[in-house]
Amino acid sequence: MQDVSSDEPARDNATPIRAWGVGGPLSPAQRKEAKVLFLAELQRVHAVSLACEYAGIDRSTVYRWKDKDQKFADAWQNCVERSHDIARASIYQRGILGWEEPMVSMGQVVYEQVPKLDEQGNQIYERGRPAFKQGDKVMVRKWSDSLALAYAKANLPEFKDKPQLNVNAQLADLAEQAKAELLADLEASLSREDGN
């Protein structure tokens, strides 16, 4: 009986025991295509299970390929590093550069009020008041303080977490040491008095 968990083609180069995507061995062409599909999806979603599902292969298969095929393992690592770079860029974008979104007041998007002008460029008045028309949305820039801090801690030495000194523990140790010395001195004094 043939091992259906193997990704090697059948000995007689016949059709795989199970259709691709259901399980069973893959032909060299199918294996090559499955690797390409897996890596493309891994780069896109950075989730092994989803990339396997997309490529129609089992997780154990890709991990076996990763162990046995250094070129595949290197491509996998490149996908992971690219995902990390995208995450870093997103953190930088939202934390440092920020983003714009429409201003909202009382549940409504705020628009610029642009004066209505006649053909000569003079302000138009309606009912004795200057007339305005709706202009562009008013945009406000926002930042994520927590992402900015995370970026700073990861990249700027002055923001890195520094080891905290436990002053209370140090004081307690000094107090214990002083107490022990005081008791030893007291005991020595009492011994001298008893000896006289």
C-alpha positions as a printed Julia matrix, in Angstrom:
196×3 Matrix{Float64}:
   0.0    0.0     0.0
   1.27   3.42   -0.95
   1.84   6.16    1.67
  -0.78   8.8     0.87
   0.83  11.37    3.19
   3.89  11.55    0.94
   4.18  14.46   -1.46
   6.13  12.31   -3.93
   4.42  11.26   -7.18
   3.15   7.7    -7.58
   5.81   5.29   -8.85
   4.05   4.71  -12.12
   3.54   8.49  -12.68
  -0.19   7.86  -12.69
  -2.73  10.37  -11.51
  -2.27  11.11   -7.78
  -4.32   8.89   -5.48
  -6.39  11.9    -4.41
  -7.09  15.06   -6.34
  -4.82  18.01   -5.5
  -6.31  20.01   -2.65
  -7.86  16.96   -1.01
  -4.6   15.22   -0.11
  -2.27  12.65   -1.55
   0.95  12.99   -3.49
   1.59  15.85   -5.87
   3.36  15.67   -9.18
   6.56  17.73   -9.46
   4.65  20.36  -11.48
   1.81  20.45   -8.93
   4.32  20.64   -6.06
   6.09  23.55   -7.76
   2.78  25.34   -8.36
   1.6   24.62   -4.79
   4.83  26.09   -3.41
   4.39  29.23   -5.52
   0.74  29.59   -4.46
   1.59  29.0    -0.79
   4.43  31.55   -0.78
   2.35  34.17   -2.59
  -0.49  33.79   -0.1
   1.87  33.64    2.89
   3.36  36.92    1.78
  -0.12  38.41    1.43
  -1.73  37.19    4.68
   1.21  36.06    6.87
  -0.76  33.05    8.14
   0.47  29.53    7.39
  -2.98  27.91    7.73
  -4.6   30.35    5.33
  -1.75  30.06    2.84
  -2.03  26.24    2.98
  -5.77  26.42    2.44
  -5.27  28.74   -0.53
  -2.67  26.44   -2.08
  -4.72  23.32   -1.35
  -2.08  21.62    0.78
  -1.71  20.45    4.36
   0.33  22.32    7.0
   2.51  19.28    7.63
   3.43  19.25    3.94
   4.74  22.82    3.9
   6.71  22.26    7.09
   8.23  19.13    5.53
   9.12  21.17    2.42
  10.62  23.85    4.64
  12.84  21.27    6.39
  13.96  19.56    3.17
  14.14  22.43    0.63
  16.48  25.28    1.59
  15.38  27.44   -1.35
  11.75  27.08   -0.21
  12.77  27.77    3.43
  14.62  30.93    2.34
  11.62  32.1     0.3
   9.36  31.41    3.31
  11.68  33.48    5.54
  11.65  36.3     2.97
   7.83  36.29    3.1
   7.93  36.49    6.9
  10.49  39.32    6.83
   8.41  41.21    4.28
   5.37  40.87    6.55
   7.43  42.22    9.42
   8.54  45.14    7.25
   4.91  45.89    6.37
   4.0   45.83   10.08
   6.9   48.18   10.88
   5.86  50.53    8.08
   2.26  50.51    9.31
   3.37  51.27   12.87
   5.55  54.12   11.58
   2.78  55.45    9.32
   0.07  55.49   11.99
   2.27  56.36   14.96
   4.7   58.88   13.5
   3.25  60.26   10.25
  -0.4   59.89   11.22
  -3.4   59.8     8.93
  -6.15  62.15    7.89
  -9.82  61.59    8.42
 -12.87  63.82    8.04
 -13.77  66.06   10.97
 -17.08  65.09   12.58
 -19.18  67.41   14.71
 -22.46  66.33   16.33
 -22.41  63.17   14.23
 -22.07  65.03   10.91
 -19.07  65.38    8.59
 -17.88  69.0     8.58
 -17.39  70.77    5.24
 -15.63  74.04    4.43
 -18.05  76.87    3.74
 -17.04  78.62    0.5
 -18.51  82.05   -0.32
 -20.83  82.11   -3.33
 -19.54  84.6    -5.88
 -21.1   86.21   -8.92
 -19.42  86.43  -12.37
 -17.44  89.5   -11.27
 -16.13  87.73   -8.15
 -18.32  89.63   -5.67
 -19.93  87.98   -2.66
 -23.55  86.96   -3.23
 -26.05  87.79   -0.5
 -29.28  85.91    0.16
 -31.87  87.44    2.5
 -29.34  90.02    3.58
 -26.69  87.49    4.58
 -23.57  86.26    2.75
 -24.34  83.07    0.84
 -22.08  80.04    1.09
 -21.81  76.71   -0.67
 -20.43  73.45    0.6
 -16.72  73.01   -0.1
 -14.28  70.21    0.64
 -14.46  68.06    3.73
 -12.5   69.44    6.68
  -9.77  66.9     7.4
  -7.93  66.4    10.67
  -4.63  64.62   11.2
  -4.57  61.91   13.86
  -1.8   59.81   15.37
  -1.64  56.73   17.52
   0.32  57.58   20.66
   0.67  53.91   21.62
   2.12  53.0    18.2
   4.45  56.02   18.32
   5.71  54.87   21.73
   6.1   51.28   20.51
   8.14  52.55   17.54
  10.26  54.77   19.79
  10.97  51.95   22.28
  12.0   49.61   19.45
  14.15  52.09   17.53
  15.33  54.99   19.68
  17.84  54.24   22.46
  16.6   56.99   24.76
  13.11  55.4    24.81
  14.18  51.8    25.4
  12.99  50.3    28.66
  15.69  50.67   31.25
  16.18  48.22   34.09
  14.4   49.52   37.17
  16.23  49.7    40.46
  14.29  48.29   43.33
  15.14  50.87   46.0
  12.86  49.26   48.56
  14.63  45.91   48.26
  18.02  47.6    48.54
  16.9   49.53   51.63
  15.48  46.39   53.2
  18.8   44.58   52.6
  20.75  47.46   54.16
  18.38  47.56   57.14
  18.76  43.79   57.68
  22.53  44.09   57.45
  22.59  47.03   59.94
  20.26  45.13   62.28
  22.52  42.05   62.2
  25.6   44.19   62.91
  23.82  45.99   65.76
  22.7   42.7    67.34
  26.22  41.29   67.02
  27.68  44.41   68.69
  25.05  44.23   71.46
  25.76  40.55   72.04
  29.5   41.23   72.19
  28.9   44.04   74.7
  26.76  41.82   76.89
  29.38  39.07   76.78
  32.09  41.48   77.95
  29.91  42.71   80.83
  29.18  39.11   81.93
  32.89  38.32   81.81
  33.78  41.17   84.22
